[in-house]
mmCIF file of C-alpha atoms in Angstrom:
data_model
loop_
_atom_site.group_PDB
_atom_site.id
_atom_site.type_symbol
_atom_site.label_atom_id
_atom_site.label_comp_id
_atom_site.label_asym_id
_atom_site.label_seq_id
_atom_site.Cartn_x
_atom_site.Cartn_y
_atom_site.Cartn_z
ATOM 1 C CA GLY A 116 106.515 220.139 -117.558
ATOM 2 C CA ALA A 117 103.615 221.169 -115.395
ATOM 3 C CA VAL A 118 100.371 219.314 -115.902
ATOM 4 C CA VAL A 119 96.792 220.441 -115.548
ATOM 5 C CA SER A 120 94.112 217.801 -115.623
ATOM 6 C CA GLN A 121 90.388 218.104 -116.165
ATOM 7 C CA HIS A 122 87.708 215.657 -115.280
ATOM 8 C CA PRO A 123 85.588 214.521 -116.954
ATOM 9 C CA SER A 124 86.911 214.846 -120.479
ATOM 10 C CA TRP A 125 83.470 214.197 -121.907
ATOM 11 C CA VAL A 126 80.027 214.599 -120.393
ATOM 12 C CA ILE A 127 76.555 214.197 -121.827
ATOM 13 C CA CYS A 128 73.647 215.252 -119.675
ATOM 14 C CA LYS A 129 69.965 215.990 -119.864
ATOM 15 C CA SER A 130 68.660 219.521 -119.945
ATOM 16 C CA GLY A 131 68.031 220.858 -116.456
ATOM 17 C CA THR A 132 70.739 218.890 -114.687
ATOM 18 C CA SER A 133 73.897 220.310 -113.183
ATOM 19 C CA VAL A 134 77.367 219.304 -114.253
ATOM 20 C CA LYS A 135 80.586 219.727 -112.298
ATOM 21 C CA ILE A 136 83.962 219.963 -114.041
ATOM 22 C CA GLU A 137 87.157 219.624 -112.047
ATOM 23 C CA CYS A 138 90.460 221.256 -112.860
ATOM 24 C CA ARG A 139 93.576 220.137 -111.024
ATOM 25 C CA SER A 140 97.170 221.277 -111.100
ATOM 26 C CA LEU A 141 99.056 218.028 -110.636
ATOM 27 C CA ASP A 142 102.583 219.071 -109.780
ATOM 28 C CA PHE A 143 102.376 222.718 -108.804
ATOM 29 C CA GLN A 144 100.313 225.087 -106.714
ATOM 30 C CA ALA A 145 98.053 227.432 -108.596
ATOM 31 C CA THR A 146 96.966 230.619 -106.913
ATOM 32 C CA THR A 147 95.063 231.651 -110.011
ATOM 33 C CA MET A 148 92.951 229.525 -112.300
ATOM 34 C CA PHE A 149 91.077 230.577 -115.399
ATOM 35 C CA TRP A 150 88.032 229.075 -117.048
ATOM 36 C CA TYR A 151 87.531 229.418 -120.781
ATOM 37 C CA ARG A 152 84.777 228.395 -123.108
ATOM 38 C CA GLN A 153 85.384 227.513 -126.724
ATOM 39 C CA PHE A 154 82.711 227.147 -129.382
ATOM 40 C CA PRO A 155 83.408 225.090 -132.493
ATOM 41 C CA LYS A 156 85.944 226.735 -134.762
ATOM 42 C CA GLN A 157 86.153 229.761 -132.480
ATOM 43 C CA SER A 158 88.615 231.148 -130.009
ATOM 44 C CA LEU A 159 88.788 230.727 -126.275
ATOM 45 C CA MET A 160 86.567 233.112 -124.408
ATOM 46 C CA LEU A 161 87.577 233.888 -120.838
ATOM 47 C CA MET A 162 84.665 233.181 -118.534
ATOM 48 C CA ALA A 163 86.140 233.850 -115.129
ATOM 49 C CA THR A 164 89.291 234.123 -113.091
ATOM 50 C CA SER A 165 89.471 232.500 -109.694
ATOM 51 C CA ASN A 166 91.964 233.006 -106.924
ATOM 52 C CA GLU A 167 92.369 230.439 -104.203
ATOM 53 C CA GLY A 168 90.202 231.223 -101.224
ATOM 54 C CA SER A 169 88.301 234.101 -102.776
ATOM 55 C CA LYS A 170 85.345 234.638 -105.051
ATOM 56 C CA ALA A 171 85.809 234.307 -108.773
ATOM 57 C CA THR A 172 85.831 237.341 -111.025
ATOM 58 C CA TYR A 173 83.461 236.849 -113.932
ATOM 59 C CA GLU A 174 83.764 238.404 -117.353
ATOM 60 C CA GLN A 175 81.003 240.624 -118.598
ATOM 61 C CA GLY A 176 78.070 238.623 -119.872
ATOM 62 C CA VAL A 177 78.892 235.472 -117.928
ATOM 63 C CA GLU A 178 76.188 234.543 -115.439
ATOM 64 C CA LYS A 179 77.782 233.833 -112.091
ATOM 65 C CA ASP A 180 74.716 231.969 -110.842
ATOM 66 C CA LYS A 181 74.811 229.796 -113.923
ATOM 67 C CA PHE A 182 78.496 228.999 -113.869
ATOM 68 C CA LEU A 183 79.563 228.433 -110.280
ATOM 69 C CA ILE A 184 83.294 228.458 -109.697
ATOM 70 C CA ASN A 185 84.983 227.225 -106.567
ATOM 71 C CA HIS A 186 88.727 227.428 -106.006
ATOM 72 C CA ALA A 187 88.932 225.746 -102.644
ATOM 73 C CA SER A 188 92.577 224.741 -102.688
ATOM 74 C CA LEU A 189 95.817 225.571 -104.432
ATOM 75 C CA THR A 190 95.436 222.563 -106.707
ATOM 76 C CA LEU A 191 91.728 222.346 -107.428
ATOM 77 C CA SER A 192 89.111 224.537 -109.045
ATOM 78 C CA THR A 193 85.643 223.411 -110.043
ATOM 79 C CA LEU A 194 83.172 224.798 -112.535
ATOM 80 C CA THR A 195 79.545 223.795 -112.049
ATOM 81 C CA VAL A 196 77.132 224.432 -114.879
ATOM 82 C CA THR A 197 73.794 224.676 -113.113
ATOM 83 C CA SER A 198 70.538 223.728 -114.787
ATOM 84 C CA ALA A 199 72.332 223.072 -118.038
ATOM 85 C CA HIS A 200 70.608 223.756 -121.342
ATOM 86 C CA PRO A 201 71.571 222.827 -124.895
ATOM 87 C CA GLU A 202 73.092 226.264 -125.470
ATOM 88 C CA ASP A 203 75.581 225.501 -122.709
ATOM 89 C CA SER A 204 77.037 222.744 -124.853
ATOM 90 C CA SER A 205 80.631 223.709 -125.464
ATOM 91 C CA PHE A 206 84.277 222.872 -124.855
ATOM 92 C CA TYR A 207 85.401 224.131 -121.466
ATOM 93 C CA ILE A 208 89.099 224.618 -120.822
ATOM 94 C CA CYS A 209 90.739 225.521 -117.552
ATOM 95 C CA SER A 210 94.139 227.073 -117.088
ATOM 96 C CA ALA A 211 96.321 227.434 -114.033
ATOM 97 C CA ARG A 212 99.138 229.770 -113.171
ATOM 98 C CA ASP A 213 102.041 228.424 -111.126
ATOM 99 C CA ARG A 214 102.485 230.449 -107.936
ATOM 100 C CA GLY A 215 106.072 229.341 -107.579
ATOM 101 C CA ASN A 216 107.191 230.302 -111.041
ATOM 102 C CA ARG A 217 107.526 233.910 -112.060
ATOM 103 C CA ARG A 218 107.967 233.181 -115.751
ATOM 104 C CA VAL A 219 105.108 234.861 -117.512
ATOM 105 C CA GLU A 220 104.275 232.007 -119.834
ATOM 106 C CA THR A 221 103.604 229.679 -116.959
ATOM 107 C CA GLN A 222 99.903 229.480 -117.576
ATOM 108 C CA TYR A 223 99.210 225.847 -118.192
ATOM 109 C CA PHE A 224 96.097 224.606 -119.923
ATOM 110 C CA GLY A 225 94.043 221.548 -119.223
ATOM 111 C CA PRO A 226 92.956 219.169 -121.994
ATOM 112 C CA GLY A 227 89.398 220.491 -121.948
ATOM 113 C CA THR A 228 85.974 219.065 -121.156
ATOM 114 C CA ARG A 229 83.391 218.666 -123.848
ATOM 115 C CA LEU A 230 79.867 219.166 -122.552
ATOM 116 C CA LEU A 231 76.842 218.101 -124.539
ATOM 117 C CA VAL A 232 73.446 218.944 -123.128
ATOM 118 C CA LEU A 233 70.557 217.097 -124.700
ATOM 119 C CA ALA B 215 91.610 246.191 -122.650
ATOM 120 C CA GLN B 216 93.940 244.116 -124.720
ATOM 121 C CA SER B 217 92.878 242.338 -127.899
ATOM 122 C CA VAL B 218 94.312 240.194 -130.632
ATOM 123 C CA ALA B 219 93.438 239.849 -134.291
ATOM 124 C CA GLN B 220 94.285 236.880 -136.466
ATOM 125 C CA PRO B 221 93.180 238.010 -139.919
ATOM 126 C CA GLU B 222 93.271 234.584 -141.552
ATOM 127 C CA ASP B 223 90.841 231.829 -140.618
ATOM 128 C CA GLN B 224 92.754 229.338 -142.693
ATOM 129 C CA VAL B 225 96.288 229.001 -144.010
ATOM 130 C CA ASN B 226 97.241 226.291 -146.458
ATOM 131 C CA VAL B 227 100.822 225.462 -147.327
ATOM 132 C CA ALA B 228 102.635 222.620 -148.988
ATOM 133 C CA GLU B 229 104.965 220.460 -146.940
ATOM 134 C CA GLY B 230 108.498 221.808 -147.026
ATOM 135 C CA ASN B 231 107.425 225.358 -147.806
ATOM 136 C CA PRO B 232 107.742 228.208 -145.322
ATOM 137 C CA LEU B 233 104.652 229.165 -143.364
ATOM 138 C CA THR B 234 103.446 232.380 -141.762
ATOM 139 C CA VAL B 235 100.464 232.789 -139.458
ATOM 140 C CA LYS B 236 99.619 236.424 -138.846
ATOM 141 C CA CYS B 237 98.775 238.159 -135.589
ATOM 142 C CA THR B 238 98.298 241.780 -134.602
ATOM 143 C CA TYR B 239 97.573 243.031 -131.129
ATOM 144 C CA SER B 240 96.320 245.989 -129.182
ATOM 145 C CA VAL B 241 97.348 246.667 -125.596
ATOM 146 C CA SER B 242 98.043 249.552 -123.269
ATOM 147 C CA GLY B 243 101.706 249.585 -122.467
ATOM 148 C CA ASN B 244 104.143 246.819 -123.210
ATOM 149 C CA PRO B 245 102.743 243.444 -124.155
ATOM 150 C CA TYR B 246 103.484 239.885 -123.346
ATOM 151 C CA LEU B 247 102.756 237.923 -126.531
ATOM 152 C CA PHE B 248 102.240 234.213 -126.937
ATOM 153 C CA TRP B 249 101.539 231.553 -129.507
ATOM 154 C CA TYR B 250 99.707 228.359 -128.650
ATOM 155 C CA VAL B 251 98.768 225.345 -130.746
ATOM 156 C CA GLN B 252 95.670 223.216 -130.303
ATOM 157 C CA TYR B 253 95.133 219.755 -131.706
ATOM 158 C CA PRO B 254 91.601 218.329 -132.063
ATOM 159 C CA ASN B 255 89.800 217.883 -128.747
ATOM 160 C CA ARG B 256 92.884 218.886 -126.828
ATOM 161 C CA GLY B 257 93.915 221.814 -124.672
ATOM 162 C CA LEU B 258 96.432 224.404 -125.692
ATOM 163 C CA GLN B 259 100.137 223.782 -125.937
ATOM 164 C CA PHE B 260 102.571 226.641 -125.443
ATOM 165 C CA LEU B 261 104.816 227.328 -128.445
ATOM 166 C CA LEU B 262 106.670 230.518 -127.689
ATOM 167 C CA LYS B 263 106.494 233.918 -126.067
ATOM 168 C CA TYR B 264 107.812 237.438 -126.376
ATOM 169 C CA ILE B 265 108.498 239.287 -123.149
ATOM 170 C CA THR B 266 111.397 241.593 -123.860
ATOM 171 C CA GLY B 267 114.739 241.558 -125.618
ATOM 172 C CA ASP B 268 115.296 240.193 -129.111
ATOM 173 C CA ASN B 269 112.405 240.736 -131.447
ATOM 174 C CA LEU B 270 112.861 237.312 -132.996
ATOM 175 C CA VAL B 271 111.914 234.578 -130.576
ATOM 176 C CA LYS B 272 112.365 230.885 -131.140
ATOM 177 C CA GLY B 273 110.063 228.271 -129.740
ATOM 178 C CA SER B 274 109.076 224.643 -129.852
ATOM 179 C CA TYR B 275 109.008 222.423 -132.951
ATOM 180 C CA GLY B 276 111.058 224.839 -135.053
ATOM 181 C CA PHE B 277 108.595 227.720 -134.826
ATOM 182 C CA GLU B 278 109.651 231.306 -134.399
ATOM 183 C CA ALA B 279 107.884 234.645 -134.213
ATOM 184 C CA GLU B 280 108.916 238.214 -134.823
ATOM 185 C CA PHE B 281 107.746 241.027 -132.592
ATOM 186 C CA ASN B 282 107.245 244.261 -134.514
ATOM 187 C CA LYS B 283 106.318 247.099 -132.221
ATOM 188 C CA SER B 284 105.657 249.679 -134.935
ATOM 189 C CA GLN B 285 103.241 247.351 -136.723
ATOM 190 C CA THR B 286 101.930 245.834 -133.455
ATOM 191 C CA SER B 287 102.408 242.415 -134.967
ATOM 192 C CA PHE B 288 103.696 239.071 -133.796
ATOM 193 C CA HIS B 289 103.583 236.735 -136.797
ATOM 194 C CA LEU B 290 104.382 233.065 -136.348
ATOM 195 C CA LYS B 291 106.784 231.515 -138.837
ATOM 196 C CA LYS B 292 108.459 228.267 -139.706
ATOM 197 C CA PRO B 293 111.010 227.816 -142.491
ATOM 198 C CA SER B 294 109.803 224.380 -143.576
ATOM 199 C CA ALA B 295 106.315 223.138 -142.780
ATOM 200 C CA LEU B 296 105.495 219.558 -141.814
ATOM 201 C CA VAL B 297 102.188 217.762 -142.275
ATOM 202 C CA SER B 298 102.164 217.238 -138.511
ATOM 203 C CA ASP B 299 102.089 221.026 -138.039
ATOM 204 C CA SER B 300 98.470 220.994 -139.189
ATOM 205 C CA ALA B 301 96.466 222.305 -136.229
ATOM 206 C CA LEU B 302 94.716 225.358 -134.839
ATOM 207 C CA TYR B 303 97.025 228.193 -133.808
ATOM 208 C CA PHE B 304 96.167 230.914 -131.335
ATOM 209 C CA CYS B 305 97.937 234.172 -130.700
ATOM 210 C CA ALA B 306 97.469 235.688 -127.238
ATOM 211 C CA VAL B 307 98.367 238.897 -125.464
ATOM 212 C CA ARG B 308 98.671 239.960 -121.867
ATOM 213 C CA ALA B 309 99.431 243.400 -120.568
ATOM 214 C CA ILE B 310 102.329 243.507 -118.137
ATOM 215 C CA ASN B 311 100.134 244.756 -115.315
ATOM 216 C CA ASN B 312 97.193 242.544 -116.125
ATOM 217 C CA ASN B 313 96.446 239.026 -115.061
ATOM 218 C CA ASP B 314 94.338 237.724 -117.887
ATOM 219 C CA MET B 315 95.268 236.563 -121.328
ATOM 220 C CA ARG B 316 93.246 237.376 -124.438
ATOM 221 C CA PHE B 317 93.218 235.108 -127.436
ATOM 222 C CA GLY B 318 92.780 235.683 -131.121
ATOM 223 C CA ALA B 319 90.114 233.831 -133.056
ATOM 224 C CA GLY B 320 92.568 231.192 -134.178
ATOM 225 C CA THR B 321 94.004 230.226 -137.540
ATOM 226 C CA ARG B 322 93.677 226.734 -138.897
ATOM 227 C CA LEU B 323 96.891 225.660 -140.544
ATOM 228 C CA THR B 324 96.751 222.847 -143.058
ATOM 229 C CA VAL B 325 99.986 221.461 -144.435
ATOM 230 C CA LYS B 326 99.509 219.254 -147.478
ATOM 231 C CA PRO B 327 101.956 216.554 -148.487
#
């Protein structure tokens, strides 16, 4: 089946630094990618939707200047957490939709990136 | 906007017994409904979906779910639970004319030997 990878899987950083998380669709082209955030024992919260070559659409309450999303190609989207603070510590999951497959369940999820800001 | 409710934070069952994980949804128009499973520190794995057609849908690992339009429910079921089924289960809904998927809060299933 289709694979979505995320890198890194784990990152620990100091408060005030910026962290970039990559999301790649490995064997398909993804016109649309989604970024979710998951707090411990809670559900996935949609942060933003990005379409290749255009600006991301952010959900209400998500700071676009804080969470920079770039979807520069059909196989890569990046999420940059700028000036990270401890409250940004979370599990970030990306998801990609296969442009070549019209089946509605074809939204594949990456393995997630755990961010810990000290 | 669409939303999903999973009324149980935790479901405990004994191995070999049937299991049910509940889900109700709210959406304008016809829904696409999904179940996903998440193991610790992992992403989500697709289990099954309802798009149209038969109300009872069968998915991976012996799971099935029944779409009930009048009750706006999509409960996940399995006739005989395995210890390895222990995980976090998410119900999700998408409207047909909408791009984004909304998830329930998740239900932690624990199957005891």
